[in-house]
Coordinates of C-alpha atoms in Angstrom, one line a residue:
X7 CA 14.7 -94.4 5.6
X8 CA 15.4 -93.8 9.3
X9 CA 13.7 -90.9 11.5
X10 CA 15.3 -90.0 14.8
X11 CA 14.3 -87.2 17.3
X12 CA 16.6 -86.1 19.2
X13 CA 16.1 -84.3 22.6
X14 CA 19.3 -82.3 24.5
X15 CA 20.7 -81.4 20.4
X16 CA 22.1 -78.0 21.6
X17 CA 24.0 -80.0 25.0
X18 CA 27.4 -81.9 24.4
X19 CA 26.5 -84.7 23.8
X20 CA 23.5 -83.6 21.1
X21 CA 25.8 -81.4 18.8
X22 CA 28.2 -84.3 18.6
X23 CA 25.9 -87.1 18.2
X24 CA 24.1 -84.3 15.1
X25 CA 27.5 -83.8 13.7
X26 CA 28.5 -88.5 13.3
X27 CA 24.3 -88.7 12.6
X28 CA 25.5 -86.9 9.9
X29 CA 28.9 -88.5 8.3
X30 CA 27.9 -92.0 9.9
X31 CA 27.5 -93.8 7.1
X32 CA 25.4 -96.0 8.6
X33 CA 22.8 -93.5 9.2
X34 CA 24.0 -90.4 7.1
X35 CA 20.4 -90.9 4.7
X36 CA 18.1 -91.1 7.7
X37 CA 16.2 -87.7 8.5
X38 CA 17.5 -86.1 12.3
X39 CA 15.1 -83.4 14.2
X40 CA 16.9 -82.6 16.8
X41 CA 14.8 -79.9 19.3
X42 CA 16.5 -78.1 22.7
X43 CA 14.7 -75.9 25.3
X44 CA 14.4 -73.1 22.5
X45 CA 12.5 -74.9 21.4
X46 CA 9.6 -76.0 23.9
X47 CA 10.4 -77.1 27.8
X48 CA 10.8 -80.8 28.4
X49 CA 8.4 -80.9 30.9
X50 CA 5.3 -79.0 29.1
X51 CA 3.4 -82.7 28.0
X52 CA 1.5 -81.2 25.3
X53 CA 4.3 -79.7 23.5
X54 CA 6.9 -82.9 23.8
X55 CA 3.9 -85.1 23.0
X56 CA 3.2 -82.6 19.5
X57 CA 7.0 -82.1 18.5
X58 CA 7.4 -85.8 18.3
X59 CA 4.1 -87.3 16.8
X60 CA 4.2 -84.2 14.4
X61 CA 8.1 -86.1 13.5
X62 CA 6.8 -89.3 13.2
X63 CA 10.4 -91.0 14.9
X64 CA 11.9 -94.2 14.8
X65 CA 13.6 -93.7 17.5
X66 CA 14.0 -91.1 20.0
X67 CA 16.9 -90.3 21.4
X68 CA 16.5 -88.1 24.5
X69 CA 20.0 -86.8 26.1
X70 CA 17.7 -83.4 27.5
X71 CA 18.8 -83.3 31.0
X72 CA 20.2 -81.2 33.9
X73 CA 23.0 -83.0 34.6
X74 CA 24.9 -79.9 36.8
X75 CA 25.7 -82.4 40.4
X76 CA 25.4 -79.2 42.6
X77 CA 22.6 -76.9 40.8
X78 CA 20.1 -80.8 40.9
X79 CA 21.2 -81.1 44.8
X80 CA 20.4 -76.2 45.6
X81 CA 17.0 -77.1 43.1
X82 CA 15.4 -80.8 43.6
X83 CA 12.5 -79.4 41.7
X84 CA 14.1 -78.2 38.8
X85 CA 16.1 -81.5 38.7
X86 CA 12.6 -83.3 39.0
X87 CA 11.0 -81.2 36.2
X88 CA 13.9 -81.6 33.8
X89 CA 15.2 -85.4 34.7
X90 CA 11.5 -86.6 35.4
X91 CA 8.9 -85.5 34.1
X92 CA 10.7 -84.2 30.5
X93 CA 10.8 -88.5 30.5
X94 CA 7.4 -89.4 31.6
X95 CA 6.3 -86.6 28.8
X96 CA 8.8 -88.1 26.2
X97 CA 8.2 -92.1 27.4
X98 CA 4.5 -91.3 26.4
X99 CA 5.1 -89.1 23.1
X100 CA 6.9 -92.7 22.2
X101 CA 4.8 -95.2 23.1
X102 CA 2.3 -93.0 21.2
X103 CA 4.0 -92.5 18.1
X104 CA 5.2 -96.2 18.7
X105 CA 8.5 -95.3 17.9
X106 CA 11.8 -97.0 20.0
X107 CA 13.3 -94.7 23.0
X108 CA 17.3 -95.0 24.1
X109 CA 17.5 -93.2 26.5
X110 CA 21.0 -91.3 27.9
X111 CA 22.1 -92.3 32.0
X112 CA 25.0 -91.9 34.2
X113 CA 27.4 -93.6 36.7
X114 CA 26.5 -92.1 39.6
X115 CA 22.9 -94.1 39.5
X116 CA 25.4 -96.0 41.6
X117 CA 27.3 -95.2 44.5
X118 CA 31.3 -95.8 44.0
X119 CA 31.1 -97.1 48.0
X120 CA 33.0 -100.3 46.8
X121 CA 32.7 -100.3 43.0
X122 CA 33.1 -104.5 41.4
X123 CA 36.6 -105.8 40.4
X124 CA 36.7 -104.4 36.0
X125 CA 33.6 -101.6 37.7
X126 CA 30.0 -101.7 37.8
X127 CA 28.2 -104.0 35.2
X128 CA 24.8 -103.7 33.1
X129 CA 23.0 -105.7 35.7
X130 CA 24.8 -104.0 39.3
X131 CA 22.2 -102.6 42.1
X132 CA 21.6 -98.7 41.5
X133 CA 22.6 -96.7 45.1
X134 CA 22.3 -93.1 43.7
X135 CA 23.9 -90.7 46.5
X136 CA 22.4 -87.4 45.2
X137 CA 19.8 -85.8 43.5
X138 CA 21.2 -85.7 40.2
X139 CA 21.5 -89.6 40.1
X140 CA 18.2 -90.4 42.2
X141 CA 16.1 -88.7 39.1
X142 CA 18.2 -90.1 36.0
X143 CA 17.6 -93.1 37.8
X144 CA 13.8 -92.6 37.7
X145 CA 14.2 -92.0 34.8
X146 CA 15.7 -95.9 33.2
X147 CA 12.6 -96.5 34.8
X148 CA 10.2 -94.2 33.1
X149 CA 12.1 -95.2 29.8
X150 CA 11.5 -99.2 31.2
X151 CA 7.6 -98.7 30.0
X152 CA 9.0 -98.0 26.1
X153 CA 9.3 -100.9 24.2
X154 CA 12.4 -102.4 23.3
X155 CA 14.0 -98.9 24.9
X156 CA 17.4 -98.0 26.0
X157 CA 19.3 -96.9 28.4
X158 CA 22.6 -96.2 27.7
X159 CA 25.3 -95.6 30.8
X160 CA 27.6 -93.8 30.2
X161 CA 29.9 -91.3 32.9
X162 CA 32.1 -87.6 33.3
X163 CA 31.5 -86.7 29.3
X164 CA 33.6 -84.0 27.5
X165 CA 35.0 -83.1 24.2
X166 CA 32.5 -79.9 24.2
X167 CA 32.5 -75.9 24.4
X168 CA 30.8 -74.7 27.7
X169 CA 33.6 -74.8 30.2
X170 CA 31.1 -74.4 32.9
X171 CA 30.1 -78.4 32.5
X172 CA 33.3 -79.8 30.3
X173 CA 36.5 -80.2 33.4
X174 CA 39.0 -80.6 30.1
X175 CA 38.0 -77.8 28.3
X176 CA 38.2 -75.7 31.8
X177 CA 42.0 -77.1 32.9
X178 CA 43.4 -75.9 29.3
X179 CA 41.5 -72.7 29.2
X180 CA 43.1 -72.1 32.3
X181 CA 46.4 -73.1 32.1
X182 CA 45.9 -70.6 28.9
X183 CA 45.4 -68.0 31.2
X184 CA 48.4 -68.7 33.3
X185 CA 45.5 -70.0 36.1
X186 CA 46.0 -72.8 38.8
X187 CA 42.3 -75.1 38.4
X188 CA 42.1 -77.5 41.6
X189 CA 41.1 -80.9 40.1
X190 CA 40.1 -84.1 42.1
X191 CA 42.8 -87.0 42.8
X192 CA 41.0 -89.4 44.9
X193 CA 37.3 -89.5 42.8
X194 CA 37.1 -91.8 39.6
X195 CA 35.4 -93.1 36.8
X196 CA 35.8 -92.9 33.2
X197 CA 36.5 -89.5 31.1
X198 CA 34.6 -90.3 27.8
X199 CA 34.0 -88.7 24.6
X200 CA 31.4 -87.1 23.3
X201 CA 32.2 -88.4 19.4
X202 CA 33.0 -91.5 20.8
X203 CA 30.4 -91.8 22.9
X204 CA 27.6 -90.7 19.8
X205 CA 30.0 -93.4 17.3
X206 CA 29.2 -96.0 20.0
X207 CA 25.6 -95.4 19.6
X208 CA 25.3 -94.9 16.2
X209 CA 26.5 -98.9 15.9
X210 CA 23.7 -99.7 18.2
X211 CA 21.7 -98.2 16.7
X212 CA 22.0 -99.8 13.3
X213 CA 22.2 -103.4 15.3
X214 CA 18.5 -102.3 16.9
X215 CA 20.2 -102.6 20.8
X216 CA 17.3 -103.0 23.0
X217 CA 18.5 -102.7 26.6
X218 CA 20.8 -101.3 29.2
X219 CA 24.3 -100.4 27.4
X220 CA 27.4 -99.3 29.4
X221 CA 29.5 -96.9 26.7
X222 CA 31.7 -95.1 28.0
X223 CA 35.5 -95.1 27.2
X224 CA 38.5 -97.3 28.3
X225 CA 40.2 -96.8 31.1
X226 CA 39.9 -95.4 35.2
X227 CA 41.0 -91.7 36.7
X228 CA 40.8 -89.2 38.2
X229 CA 40.3 -85.4 36.3
X230 CA 43.7 -84.9 38.4
X231 CA 45.2 -87.4 36.3
X232 CA 42.9 -86.7 33.0
X233 CA 44.1 -82.2 33.3
X234 CA 48.0 -83.7 33.1
X235 CA 47.4 -86.1 29.8
X236 CA 45.4 -82.6 28.6
X237 CA 47.9 -80.1 29.2
X238 CA 51.5 -82.6 27.8
X239 CA 49.1 -82.9 24.9
X240 CA 47.6 -80.0 24.1
X241 CA 51.4 -78.3 24.3
X242 CA 54.4 -79.9 26.6
X243 CA 55.9 -76.6 26.6
X244 CA 52.9 -75.1 28.8
X245 CA 53.7 -73.4 31.3
X246 CA 50.7 -75.5 33.7
X247 CA 49.7 -75.8 37.4
X248 CA 47.7 -78.2 38.5
X249 CA 46.7 -78.7 42.4
X250 CA 45.8 -81.5 43.7
X251 CA 42.9 -82.1 46.2
X252 CA 40.9 -84.2 47.8
X253 CA 37.1 -85.5 47.2
X254 CA 36.5 -84.7 50.6
X255 CA 37.7 -80.7 50.2
X256 CA 35.3 -79.9 48.9
X257 CA 32.6 -78.1 49.1
X258 CA 30.0 -79.8 47.6
X259 CA 26.1 -80.5 47.9
X260 CA 25.2 -83.9 48.1
X261 CA 27.3 -87.2 47.5
X262 CA 29.6 -88.5 44.9
X263 CA 30.3 -91.8 44.0
X264 CA 34.3 -92.0 44.8
X265 CA 34.6 -95.0 42.3
X266 CA 32.0 -95.2 39.8
X267 CA 33.4 -96.7 36.6
X268 CA 31.5 -98.4 34.1
X269 CA 32.3 -102.5 32.8
X270 CA 32.2 -102.1 29.1
X271 CA 32.7 -105.4 28.2
X272 CA 28.8 -105.9 27.0
X273 CA 29.4 -103.3 24.5
X274 CA 32.2 -105.5 23.6
X275 CA 30.8 -108.2 24.1
X276 CA 28.5 -107.0 20.7
X277 CA 31.6 -105.6 18.3
X278 CA 32.1 -102.6 19.3
X279 CA 35.6 -101.5 21.0
X280 CA 35.9 -98.1 23.2
X281 CA 39.1 -96.4 23.1
X282 CA 41.3 -95.2 25.8
X283 CA 40.5 -92.4 27.2
X284 CA 43.8 -91.2 27.7
X285 CA 44.1 -91.5 24.0
X286 CA 40.6 -89.7 23.8
X287 CA 41.6 -86.5 25.9
X288 CA 45.0 -86.8 23.9
X289 CA 42.8 -85.8 20.5
X290 CA 40.3 -83.8 21.6
X291 CA 42.8 -81.0 23.5
X292 CA 45.1 -81.8 19.9
X293 CA 42.1 -81.4 18.2
X294 CA 41.6 -77.6 21.0
X295 CA 45.4 -77.1 19.7
X296 CA 44.5 -76.6 15.7
X297 CA 41.7 -74.8 16.6
X298 CA 43.3 -72.2 18.9
X299 CA 46.0 -71.4 16.1

């Protein structure tokens, strides 16, 4: 019986992963312990070390992060504290406990200026444009100090319960309220459903994969395209006003990659093929419709 320790357990991915771990036959008998910022400050090394070593995990999944890009730009010290110092602490505790580390990273480690055909591959050189991207790249390099580490880069997550961090959820709720959504039409990546990401993570855990692997739903889209699919799947009769806007016209702090789409060929070669983003968005939208009915 394996023991898995999860940071960021109350987040969008952490919640989905907790559910999948409990129901997937490959991990249903694993002992899982999830923690969040209510339990302790991830930048408190003593607290992190005590919590991880007391549990004695075989595997630590580090999903906790400060992931709101503009907030990281506005307060780089906080971003460094959570994303860099916090990862240092988790990695040190993993080495002390002889636990493997799985670190969740981001497509924002790439600049998106001239993406390779088929999307960025694991060996492509990172070049972040933002404080958030820089801190996630730093976390990747810190994770490499843990033997048999696994870095999983993913992108544009949806499937949560917080409109502040889930663009699909926010778009549907705004449509239900008769409000107009403005969504970017000329920035592209791979929208990824947290439940699909969680399923791929379980696959990687069970296989004992190490190194760096890109995990995202198949296909590339803008958030404007995602919104159209989401609203159609939720209710084709819903009068929804979605306005396309240009990335250059948005008052963002820091840079955003124009096209940070990830190539998931390595994951497929290992034996796990991700569903297309349109299928994933439709499934989540129909789930929301069921919950709202």
